XYZ file of C-alpha atoms in Angstrom:
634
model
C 159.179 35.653 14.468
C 159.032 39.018 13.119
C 155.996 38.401 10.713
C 154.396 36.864 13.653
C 154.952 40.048 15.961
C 153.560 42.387 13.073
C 150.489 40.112 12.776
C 149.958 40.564 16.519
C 150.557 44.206 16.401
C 148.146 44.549 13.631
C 145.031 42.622 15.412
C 145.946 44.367 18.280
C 145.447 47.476 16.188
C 142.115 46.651 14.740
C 140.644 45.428 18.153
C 141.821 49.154 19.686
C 140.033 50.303 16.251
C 137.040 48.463 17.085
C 136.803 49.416 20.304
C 136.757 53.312 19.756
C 134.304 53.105 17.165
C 131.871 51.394 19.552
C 132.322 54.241 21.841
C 131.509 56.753 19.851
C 128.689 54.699 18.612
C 127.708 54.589 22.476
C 128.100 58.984 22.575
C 126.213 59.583 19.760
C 123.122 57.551 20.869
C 123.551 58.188 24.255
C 121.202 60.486 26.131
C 122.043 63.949 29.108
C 119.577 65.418 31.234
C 118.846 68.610 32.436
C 116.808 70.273 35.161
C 113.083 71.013 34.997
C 111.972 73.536 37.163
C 108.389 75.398 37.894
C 109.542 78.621 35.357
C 110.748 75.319 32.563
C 106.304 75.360 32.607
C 105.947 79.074 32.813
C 107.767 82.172 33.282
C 104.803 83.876 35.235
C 105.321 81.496 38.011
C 108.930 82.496 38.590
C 107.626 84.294 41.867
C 106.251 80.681 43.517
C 109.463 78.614 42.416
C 110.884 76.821 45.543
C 107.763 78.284 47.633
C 105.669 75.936 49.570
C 103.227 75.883 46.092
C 106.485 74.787 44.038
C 105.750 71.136 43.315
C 108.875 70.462 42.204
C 110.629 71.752 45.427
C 110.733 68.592 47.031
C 111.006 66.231 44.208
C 113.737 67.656 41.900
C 112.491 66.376 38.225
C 115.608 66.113 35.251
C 114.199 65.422 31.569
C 116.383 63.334 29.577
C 117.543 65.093 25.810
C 118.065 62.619 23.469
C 119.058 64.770 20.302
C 115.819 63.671 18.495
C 113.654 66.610 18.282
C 110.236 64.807 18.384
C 111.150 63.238 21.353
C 112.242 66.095 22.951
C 109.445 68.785 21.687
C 106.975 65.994 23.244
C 108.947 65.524 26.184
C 109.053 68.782 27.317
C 105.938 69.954 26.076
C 104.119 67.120 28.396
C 106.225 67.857 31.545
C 104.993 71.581 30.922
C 101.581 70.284 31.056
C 101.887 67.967 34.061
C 104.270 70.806 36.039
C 101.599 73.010 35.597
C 98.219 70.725 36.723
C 100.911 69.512 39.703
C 101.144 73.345 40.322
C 97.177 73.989 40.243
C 96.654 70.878 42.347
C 99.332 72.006 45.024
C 97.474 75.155 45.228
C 93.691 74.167 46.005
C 94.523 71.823 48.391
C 96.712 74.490 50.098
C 93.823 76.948 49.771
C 91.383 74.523 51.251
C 93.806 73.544 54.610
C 94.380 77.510 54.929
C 90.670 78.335 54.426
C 89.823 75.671 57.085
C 92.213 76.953 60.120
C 91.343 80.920 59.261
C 94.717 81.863 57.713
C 95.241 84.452 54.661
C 95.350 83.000 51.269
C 96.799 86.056 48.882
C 99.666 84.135 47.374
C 97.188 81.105 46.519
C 94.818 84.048 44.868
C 97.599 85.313 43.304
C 98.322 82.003 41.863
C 95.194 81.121 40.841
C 94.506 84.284 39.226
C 97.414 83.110 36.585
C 96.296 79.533 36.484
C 92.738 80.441 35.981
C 93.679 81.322 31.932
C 96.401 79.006 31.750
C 94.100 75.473 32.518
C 91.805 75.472 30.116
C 94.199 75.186 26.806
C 96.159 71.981 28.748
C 93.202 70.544 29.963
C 91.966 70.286 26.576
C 95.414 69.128 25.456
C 95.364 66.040 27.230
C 93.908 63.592 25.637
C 96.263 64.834 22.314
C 99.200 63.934 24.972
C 98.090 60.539 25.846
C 97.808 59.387 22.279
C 101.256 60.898 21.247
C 102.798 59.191 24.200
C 101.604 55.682 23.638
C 102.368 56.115 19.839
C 106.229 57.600 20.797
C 106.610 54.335 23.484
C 105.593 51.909 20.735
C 108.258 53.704 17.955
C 111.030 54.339 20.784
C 113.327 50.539 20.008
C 113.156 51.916 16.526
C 115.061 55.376 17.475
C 117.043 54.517 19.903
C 118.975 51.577 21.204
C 121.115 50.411 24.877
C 121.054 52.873 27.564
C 119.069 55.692 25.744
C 116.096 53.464 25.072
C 115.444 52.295 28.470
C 115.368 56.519 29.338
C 113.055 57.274 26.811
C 110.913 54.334 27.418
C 111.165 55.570 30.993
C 110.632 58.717 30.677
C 107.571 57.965 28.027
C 105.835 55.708 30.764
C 106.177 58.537 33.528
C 104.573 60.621 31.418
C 101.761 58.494 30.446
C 101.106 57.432 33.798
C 100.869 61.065 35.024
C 98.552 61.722 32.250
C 96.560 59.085 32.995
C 96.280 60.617 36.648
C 95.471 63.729 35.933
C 93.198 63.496 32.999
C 90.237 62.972 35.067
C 90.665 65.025 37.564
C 91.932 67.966 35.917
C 88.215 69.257 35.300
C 87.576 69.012 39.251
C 91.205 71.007 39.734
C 90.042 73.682 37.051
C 87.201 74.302 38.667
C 88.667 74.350 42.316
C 90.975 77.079 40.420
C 88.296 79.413 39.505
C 86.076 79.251 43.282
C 89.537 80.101 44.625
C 89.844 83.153 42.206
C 85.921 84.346 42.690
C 85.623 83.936 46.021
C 88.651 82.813 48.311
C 90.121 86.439 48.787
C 87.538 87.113 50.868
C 86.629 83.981 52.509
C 88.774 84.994 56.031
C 87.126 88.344 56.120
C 83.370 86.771 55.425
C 83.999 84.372 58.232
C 84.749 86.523 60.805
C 82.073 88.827 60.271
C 79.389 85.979 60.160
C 81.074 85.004 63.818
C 80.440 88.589 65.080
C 76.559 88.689 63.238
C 76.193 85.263 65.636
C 77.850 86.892 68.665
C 75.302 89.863 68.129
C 72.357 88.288 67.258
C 70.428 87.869 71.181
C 68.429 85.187 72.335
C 64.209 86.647 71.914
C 63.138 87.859 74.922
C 60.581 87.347 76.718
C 57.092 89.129 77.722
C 57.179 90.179 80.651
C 55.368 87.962 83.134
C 52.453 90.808 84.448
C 51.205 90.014 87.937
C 47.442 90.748 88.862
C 47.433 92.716 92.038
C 45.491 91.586 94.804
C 42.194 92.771 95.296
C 40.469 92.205 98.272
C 37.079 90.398 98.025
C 34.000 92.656 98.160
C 30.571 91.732 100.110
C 28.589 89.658 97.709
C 24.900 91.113 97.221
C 21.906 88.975 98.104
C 20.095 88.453 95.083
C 16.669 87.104 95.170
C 16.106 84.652 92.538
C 13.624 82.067 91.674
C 14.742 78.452 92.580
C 15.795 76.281 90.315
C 14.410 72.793 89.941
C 17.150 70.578 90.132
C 16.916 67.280 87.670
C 17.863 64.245 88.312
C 21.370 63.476 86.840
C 21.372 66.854 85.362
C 25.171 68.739 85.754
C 26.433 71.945 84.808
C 29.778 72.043 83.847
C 31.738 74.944 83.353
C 35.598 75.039 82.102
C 38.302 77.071 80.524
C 39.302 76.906 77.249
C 43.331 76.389 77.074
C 45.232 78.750 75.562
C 47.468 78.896 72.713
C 51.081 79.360 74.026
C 52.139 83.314 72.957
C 55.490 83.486 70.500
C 57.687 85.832 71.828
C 60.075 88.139 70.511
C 59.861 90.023 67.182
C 59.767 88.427 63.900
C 63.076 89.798 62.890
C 64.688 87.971 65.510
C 62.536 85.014 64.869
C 63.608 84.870 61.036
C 67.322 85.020 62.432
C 67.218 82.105 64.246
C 65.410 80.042 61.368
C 67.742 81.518 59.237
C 70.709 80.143 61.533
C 68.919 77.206 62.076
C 69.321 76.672 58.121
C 72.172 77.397 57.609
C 74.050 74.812 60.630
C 72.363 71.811 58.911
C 74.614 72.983 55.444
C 77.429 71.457 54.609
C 80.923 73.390 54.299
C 80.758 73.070 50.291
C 76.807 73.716 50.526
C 77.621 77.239 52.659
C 80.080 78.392 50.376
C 78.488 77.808 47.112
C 75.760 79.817 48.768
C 77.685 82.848 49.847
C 79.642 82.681 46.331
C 75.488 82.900 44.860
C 74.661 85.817 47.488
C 77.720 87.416 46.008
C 76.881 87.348 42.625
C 73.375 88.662 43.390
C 74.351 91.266 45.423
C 77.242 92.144 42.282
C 74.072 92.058 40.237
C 72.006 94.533 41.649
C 75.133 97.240 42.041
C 75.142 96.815 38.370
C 72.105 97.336 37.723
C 71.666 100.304 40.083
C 74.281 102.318 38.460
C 73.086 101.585 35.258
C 69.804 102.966 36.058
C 71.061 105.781 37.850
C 73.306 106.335 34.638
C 76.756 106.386 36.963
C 79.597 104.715 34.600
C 82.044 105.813 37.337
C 80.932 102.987 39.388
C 80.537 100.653 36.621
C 83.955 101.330 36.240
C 85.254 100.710 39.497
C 82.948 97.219 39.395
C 84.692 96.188 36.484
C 88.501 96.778 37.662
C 87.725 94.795 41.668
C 84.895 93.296 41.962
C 86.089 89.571 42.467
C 83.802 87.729 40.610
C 83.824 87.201 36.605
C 80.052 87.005 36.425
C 79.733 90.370 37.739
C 82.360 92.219 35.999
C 81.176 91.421 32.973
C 77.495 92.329 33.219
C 79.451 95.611 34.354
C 81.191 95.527 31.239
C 77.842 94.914 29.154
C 76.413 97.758 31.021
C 78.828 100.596 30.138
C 78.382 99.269 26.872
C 74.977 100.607 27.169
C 75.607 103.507 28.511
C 78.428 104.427 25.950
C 81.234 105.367 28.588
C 84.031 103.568 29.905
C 86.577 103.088 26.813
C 89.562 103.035 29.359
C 88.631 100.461 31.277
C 87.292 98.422 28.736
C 90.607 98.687 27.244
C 92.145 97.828 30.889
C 89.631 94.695 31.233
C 90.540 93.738 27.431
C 94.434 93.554 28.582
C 94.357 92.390 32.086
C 90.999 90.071 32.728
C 90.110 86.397 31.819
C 87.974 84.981 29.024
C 84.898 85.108 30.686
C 85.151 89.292 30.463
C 86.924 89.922 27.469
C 83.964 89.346 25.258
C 81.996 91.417 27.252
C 84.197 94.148 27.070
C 84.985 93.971 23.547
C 81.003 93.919 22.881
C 80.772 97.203 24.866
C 83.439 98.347 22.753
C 81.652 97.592 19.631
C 78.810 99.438 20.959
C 81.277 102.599 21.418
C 82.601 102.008 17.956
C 85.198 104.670 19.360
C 88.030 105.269 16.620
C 91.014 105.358 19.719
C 89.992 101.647 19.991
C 90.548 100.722 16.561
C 94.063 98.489 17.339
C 92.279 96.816 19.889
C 89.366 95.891 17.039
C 92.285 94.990 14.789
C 93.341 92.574 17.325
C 90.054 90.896 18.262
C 89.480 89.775 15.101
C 92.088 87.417 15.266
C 90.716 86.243 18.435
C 89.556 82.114 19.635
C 86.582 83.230 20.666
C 84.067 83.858 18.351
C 82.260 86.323 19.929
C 85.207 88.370 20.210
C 85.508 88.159 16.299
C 82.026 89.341 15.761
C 82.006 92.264 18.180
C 85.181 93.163 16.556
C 84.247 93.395 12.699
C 81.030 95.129 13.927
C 82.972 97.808 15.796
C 85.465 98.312 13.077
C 82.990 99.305 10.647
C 81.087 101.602 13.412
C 84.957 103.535 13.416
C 84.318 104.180 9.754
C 88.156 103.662 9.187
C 89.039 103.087 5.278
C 90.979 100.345 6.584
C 88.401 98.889 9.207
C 86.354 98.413 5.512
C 88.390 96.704 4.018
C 88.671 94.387 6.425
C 85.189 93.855 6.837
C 85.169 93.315 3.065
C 88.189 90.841 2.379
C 87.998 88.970 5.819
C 84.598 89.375 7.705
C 81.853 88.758 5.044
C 84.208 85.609 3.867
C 84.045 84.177 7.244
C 82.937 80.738 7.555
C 80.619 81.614 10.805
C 77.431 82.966 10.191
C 78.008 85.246 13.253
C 80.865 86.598 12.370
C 79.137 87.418 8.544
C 76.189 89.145 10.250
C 78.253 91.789 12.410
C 80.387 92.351 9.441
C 77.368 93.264 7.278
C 75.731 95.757 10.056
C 79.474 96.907 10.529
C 79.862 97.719 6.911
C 76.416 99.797 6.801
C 77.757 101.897 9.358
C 80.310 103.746 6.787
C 77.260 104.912 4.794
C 78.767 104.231 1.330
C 76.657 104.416 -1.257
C 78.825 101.272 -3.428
C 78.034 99.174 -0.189
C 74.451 98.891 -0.807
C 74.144 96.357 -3.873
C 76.651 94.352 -1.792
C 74.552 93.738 1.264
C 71.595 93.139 -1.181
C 73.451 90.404 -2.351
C 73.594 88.731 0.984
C 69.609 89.595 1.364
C 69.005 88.110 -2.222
C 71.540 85.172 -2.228
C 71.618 83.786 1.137
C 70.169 80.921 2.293
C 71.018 81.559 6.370
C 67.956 83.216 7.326
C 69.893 85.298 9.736
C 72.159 86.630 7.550
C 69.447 87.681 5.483
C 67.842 89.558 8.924
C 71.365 90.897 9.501
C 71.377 92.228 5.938
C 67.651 93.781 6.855
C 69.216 95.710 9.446
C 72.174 96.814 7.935
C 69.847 98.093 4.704
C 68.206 100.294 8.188
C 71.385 101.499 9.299
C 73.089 102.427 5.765
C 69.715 104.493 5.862
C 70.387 106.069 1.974
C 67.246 105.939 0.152
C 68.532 103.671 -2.366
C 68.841 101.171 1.098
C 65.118 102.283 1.689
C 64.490 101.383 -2.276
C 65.790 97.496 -2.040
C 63.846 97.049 1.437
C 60.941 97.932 -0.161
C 61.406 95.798 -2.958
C 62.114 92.629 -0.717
C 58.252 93.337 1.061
C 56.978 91.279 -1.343
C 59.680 88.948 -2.510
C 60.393 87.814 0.309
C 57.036 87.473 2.288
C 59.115 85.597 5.525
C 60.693 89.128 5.997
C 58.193 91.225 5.596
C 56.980 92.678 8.785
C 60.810 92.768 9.313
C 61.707 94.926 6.719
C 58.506 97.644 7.944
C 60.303 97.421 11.257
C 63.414 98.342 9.854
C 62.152 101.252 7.441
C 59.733 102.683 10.671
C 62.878 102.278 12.569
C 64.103 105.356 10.332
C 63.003 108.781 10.567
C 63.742 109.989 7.424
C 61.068 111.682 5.200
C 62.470 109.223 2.487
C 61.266 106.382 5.251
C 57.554 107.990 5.582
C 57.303 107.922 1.634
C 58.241 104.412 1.382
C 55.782 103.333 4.092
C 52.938 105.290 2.025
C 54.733 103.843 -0.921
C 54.215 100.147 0.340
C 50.833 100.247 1.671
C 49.227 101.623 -1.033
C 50.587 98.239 -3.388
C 49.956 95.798 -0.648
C 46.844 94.295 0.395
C 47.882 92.307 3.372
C 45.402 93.903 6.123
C 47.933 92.725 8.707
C 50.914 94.493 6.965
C 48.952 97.772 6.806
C 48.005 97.940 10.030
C 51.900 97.285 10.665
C 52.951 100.303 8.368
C 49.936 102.475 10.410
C 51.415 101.859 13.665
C 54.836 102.972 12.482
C 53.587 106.165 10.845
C 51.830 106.710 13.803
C 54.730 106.155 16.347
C 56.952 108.650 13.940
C 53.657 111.477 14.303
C 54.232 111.409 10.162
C 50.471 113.146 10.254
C 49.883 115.432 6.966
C 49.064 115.169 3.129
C 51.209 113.269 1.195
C 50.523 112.897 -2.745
C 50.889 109.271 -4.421
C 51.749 110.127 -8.429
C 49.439 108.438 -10.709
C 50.365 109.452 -14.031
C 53.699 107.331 -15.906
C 55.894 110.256 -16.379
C 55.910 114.254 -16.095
C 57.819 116.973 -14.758
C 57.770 118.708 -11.104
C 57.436 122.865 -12.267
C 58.945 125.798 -11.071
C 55.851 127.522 -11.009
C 51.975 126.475 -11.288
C 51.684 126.204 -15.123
C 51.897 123.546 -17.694
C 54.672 125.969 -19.797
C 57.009 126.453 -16.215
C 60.680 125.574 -15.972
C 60.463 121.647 -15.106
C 62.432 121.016 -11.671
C 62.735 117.259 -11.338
C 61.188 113.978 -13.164
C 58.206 112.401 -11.637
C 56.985 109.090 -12.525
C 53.961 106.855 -11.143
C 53.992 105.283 -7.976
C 55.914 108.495 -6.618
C 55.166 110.136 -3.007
C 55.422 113.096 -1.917
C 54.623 115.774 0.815
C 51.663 118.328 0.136
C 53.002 121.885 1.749
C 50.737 124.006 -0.498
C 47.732 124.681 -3.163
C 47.586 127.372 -6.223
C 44.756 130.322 -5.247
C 43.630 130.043 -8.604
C 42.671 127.250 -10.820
C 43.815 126.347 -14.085
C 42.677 124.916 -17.301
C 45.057 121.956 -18.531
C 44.449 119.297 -21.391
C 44.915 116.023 -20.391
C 44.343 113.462 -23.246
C 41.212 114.638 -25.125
C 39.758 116.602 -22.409
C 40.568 119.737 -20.797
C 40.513 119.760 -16.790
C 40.012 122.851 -14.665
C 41.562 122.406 -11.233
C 44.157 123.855 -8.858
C 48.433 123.416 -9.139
C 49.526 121.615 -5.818
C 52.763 122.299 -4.395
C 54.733 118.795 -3.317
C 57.922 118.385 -1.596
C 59.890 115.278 -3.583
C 62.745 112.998 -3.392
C 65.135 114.748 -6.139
C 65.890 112.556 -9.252
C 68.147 114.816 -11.246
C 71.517 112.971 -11.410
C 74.417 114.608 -8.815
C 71.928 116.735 -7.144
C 73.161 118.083 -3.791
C 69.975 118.270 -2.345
C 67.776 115.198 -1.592
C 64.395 116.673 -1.931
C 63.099 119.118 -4.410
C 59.730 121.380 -4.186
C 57.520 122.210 -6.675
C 54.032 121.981 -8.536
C 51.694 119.577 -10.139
C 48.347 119.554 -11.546
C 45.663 118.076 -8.824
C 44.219 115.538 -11.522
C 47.624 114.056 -11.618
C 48.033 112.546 -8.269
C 46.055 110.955 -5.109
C 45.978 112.980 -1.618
C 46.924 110.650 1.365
C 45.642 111.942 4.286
C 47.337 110.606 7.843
C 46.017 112.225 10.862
C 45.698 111.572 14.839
C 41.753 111.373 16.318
C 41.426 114.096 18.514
C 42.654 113.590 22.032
C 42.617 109.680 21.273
C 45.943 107.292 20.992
C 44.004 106.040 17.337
C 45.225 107.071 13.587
C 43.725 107.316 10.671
C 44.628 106.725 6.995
C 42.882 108.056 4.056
C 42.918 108.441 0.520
C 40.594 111.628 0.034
C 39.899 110.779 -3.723
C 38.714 107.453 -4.238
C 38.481 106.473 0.028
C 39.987 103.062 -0.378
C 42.478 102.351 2.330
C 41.153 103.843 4.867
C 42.059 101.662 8.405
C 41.942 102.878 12.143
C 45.607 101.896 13.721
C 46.583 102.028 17.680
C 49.029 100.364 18.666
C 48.183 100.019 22.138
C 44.943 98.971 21.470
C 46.666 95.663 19.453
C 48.939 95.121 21.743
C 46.037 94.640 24.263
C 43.945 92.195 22.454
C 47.237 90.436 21.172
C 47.984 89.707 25.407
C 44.403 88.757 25.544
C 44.200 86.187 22.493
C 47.643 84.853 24.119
């Protein structure tokens, strides 16, 4: 009896043993829930939790944590999502019923003005969702057994279904989001003033009906008159012509009621999209006028209220233009959407400013791309050692050919002389042709003359970029630019080209002498004579300006044969190694060189180029005039 009792005792034992272990089993893999509320999506909304916009309010939503953090990071991260397109959805079609009965809208404005960034990233997280959630459902009786599977799988199947719902729609809410942010703040205001234009718009009068007073009938006179034979069937008829009915009232009343007329056979969605176009217009032109008028003030003011995204940033392009505006730039930068934040950080690249340095720092670690290129072209304009290197190690790496063109004309603007052979490399070794144009214009703004020396190398070596690279030395209007110019057309023979370089030499008023160097290698002398202190090498192909002639001539050998002529004085680009100055003056014997000549015509708009030794080159150039016949051939 006793080794029976123990036997019981002991199965008794492992049955209780059993039984806990299956219970803690059933804790570990079961599943808790907590809350999800409107701030769970965002903090920002914290002001429109359990307000008629809280979705949520009503139907109290719990998210089941199951201990697994790929469940729960997708889990949460979805109900985010969904919570926040519920939101969006909740507030359009509140907008619309309060538009429709004439009550104010601010806390749907206010909404939308947060929702209006925050859509776009989840919209185009969707479809991601939907695939994770059907590939979590199908893994789920792998993870998780009992009770906590049929809460996942639950859970997973709400979510997908929502998704499902909302994925192609969410486009339509978006875009509900952003008319409510551009135009519904002022839709009350609008509609009551168009009611008081109709109550004060009067029907057209009428002319006034003019009565003829009664005259009473004078005697008739007896005329005497030959008779008239009268013929046989023979009628006169005599009858008044009708007349047209008479319009009344003015024409500006007439185009009102057209006008009105018009507009009552629109639609609701028809009248709104065209006062949100009349808006933007009107935004327009303000721009435009204070542009104009040169008035950043108000560019200023358009930029920080004006309602509409369209016209706050052509505001922000503007003061770009005009150079003014850095604070609120900075202000738009912070506070605005993505529609204006390029535009202001392009206007702040045109500032190139030094106090907005962090915020070019910043930008180039934008999404947007144009953002990125603005930025690496403003950092270099700062000319900040560290804005360089930047441009160097980051922005001329960059896999977007945008991004590599600001960084080159960014990099020109610190003027270093080391920087040259590295944006020749991009003009040499690209294959983007406009990288290769960006490099062009970078050469013109580094402006050196050894950027001047590799443009004028790549005239001819790279023929595609020829007229280019003239409009980028004319752009310049350095003397070192004007001797290049001479420099090229005197080596090219491209008619076209030198009436290009004519036009440019004209538009900079370059008129003068200039000498072009003939002989392979001599000295520029202190004084006029062969024996004086030499100043500066000379070789051929050389230009300079003529500012002067010897009184006297002088006899000089030159080969076999001795030469009488004058000493002319020339103003050259220095060659002595760490000279401080760029140009040098001094003398050389006539027979040495070629005189240029470039002079206006008189009173005319025409030019003239001549070489006054051998009279080759010589071309008539008006730009004007070759504009005309260019519109003419077209």
């Amino acid at each position: 009896m006793e080794i029976g009792s123990q036997k019981s005792k002991l199965g008794q034992d492992i049955i209780s043993y059993l039984g806990f272990m299956v219970f803690i089993l059933s804790i570990c893999n079961c599943t808790t829930s907590k809350p999800f509320q409107l701030t769970d999506a965002s903090p920002k909304y914290k002001e429109f939790q359990g307000s008629e916009l809280d979705p949520t309010k009503k139907n109290l939503v719990a998210i089941p944590i199951t201990n697994n953090k790929i469940y729960d990071d997708f889990i949460l991260k979805a109900n985010r999502a969904i919570s926040t397109l519920e939101f969006a959805e909740t507030v359009a079609i509140q907008a619309d019923a309060k538009k429709t009965t004439g009550l104010a809208i601010q806390a749907e404005m206010s909404a939308a003005s947060l929702l209006v960034e925050d859509l776009p990233p989840i919209i185009s997280s969707l479809p991601t969702l939907q695939k994770k959630s059907l590939e979590l459902i199908d893994s789920a009786p792998n993870d998780f057994d009992g009770p906590s599977l049929g809460k996942v799988s639950n859970e997973l199947g709400k979510i997908d279904e929502k998704l499902a719902t909302y994925l192609p729609k969410a486009e339509k809410i978006n875009q509900s989001i952003k008319n409510l942010r551009a135009d519904g703040s002022n839709y009350s205001n609008s509609k009551e003033a168009k009611d008081l234009l109709v109550e004060n718009i009067q029907e057209p009068k009428n002319d006034p009906v003019i009565l003829k007073p009664e005259v009473a009938e004078l005697p008739k006179k007896e005329t005497i008159s030959k008779p008239i034979e009268s013929k046989k069937n023979s009628q006169i008829k005599i009858s008044r012509l009708p007349k047209k009915n008479k319009v009344t009232g003015s024409a500006k009343e007439l185009f009102k009621e057209e006008i009105k007329a018009a507009e009552d056979e629109l639609s609701e969605d028809e009248r709104r999209e065209k006062e949100y176009t009349e808006k933007i217009r009107a935004g327009l032109v303000e721009v435009f006028k204070w542009e104009y008028y040169k008035k950043p003030k108000n560019l200023e003011k358009i930029l920080l209220t004006n309602p509409i995204p369209r016209v706050r940033s052509a505001a922000a392009l503007a003061l770009g233009r005009l150079k003014a505006g850095r604070n609120a730039l900075h202000h738009a930068i912070d506070k605005d959407g993505y529609q204006v934040r390029p535009s202001a950080f392009k206007a702040l690249s045109e500032l190139g400013d030094k106090k907005s340095l962090p915020y070019f720092i910043s930008g180039t670690k934008a999404e947007e791309i144009e953002v990125i290129a603005a930025s690496y072209e403003g950092l270099g304009k700062t000319r900040d050692p560290a804005g360089r290197e930047m441009i160097i190690s980051a922005g001329l790496n960059s896999e977007y050919i945008i991004v590599v063109a600001s960084s080159l004309r960014g990099l020109a603007y610190n003027k270093i002389p080391a920087d040259v052979s590295l944006i020749e490399k991009f003009l040499k070794s690209s294959e983007e042709l406009e990288i290769k144009e960006a490099a062009v214009e970078a050469l013109s703004i580094h402006g050196s003359r050894e950027a001047l020396r590799v443009l004028e190398e790549n005239v001819k070596n790279q023929p595609e970029l020829a007229v280019k690279i003239l409009d980028a030395i004319g752009k310049n209007n350095s003397l070192s630019a004007t001797f290049s110019l001479i420099r090229l057309n005197e080596s090219l023979e491209d008619e076209k080209l030198s009436t290009r370089i004519g036009e440019h030499l004209l538009r900079k008023k370059a008129f003068g002498k200039y000498a072009f160097v003939l002989v392979e290698d001599d000295f520029l002398r202190q004084e006029p004579n062969e024996r004086s202190k030499p100043l500066s090498y000379i070789k051929a192909k050389e230009v300079g300006l003529v500012v002067g002639e010897s009184n006297q001539e002088f006899a000089v050998r030159m080969g076999e044969d001795i030469i009488t002529d004058r000493y002319i004085k020339l103003k050259l680009e220095s060659t002595l190694p760490g000279s401080r100055n760029q140009f040098v003056t001094g003398w050389i014997f006539y027979p040495k060189i070629e005189i240029i000549e470039v002079k206006k015509l008189g009173e005319s708009k025409d030019g003239k180029y001549t070489n006054l030794k051998t009279g080759k080159h010589q071309n008539i150039f008006n730009p004007e005039n070759k504009q005309k016949s260019d519109s003419k051939t077209d």
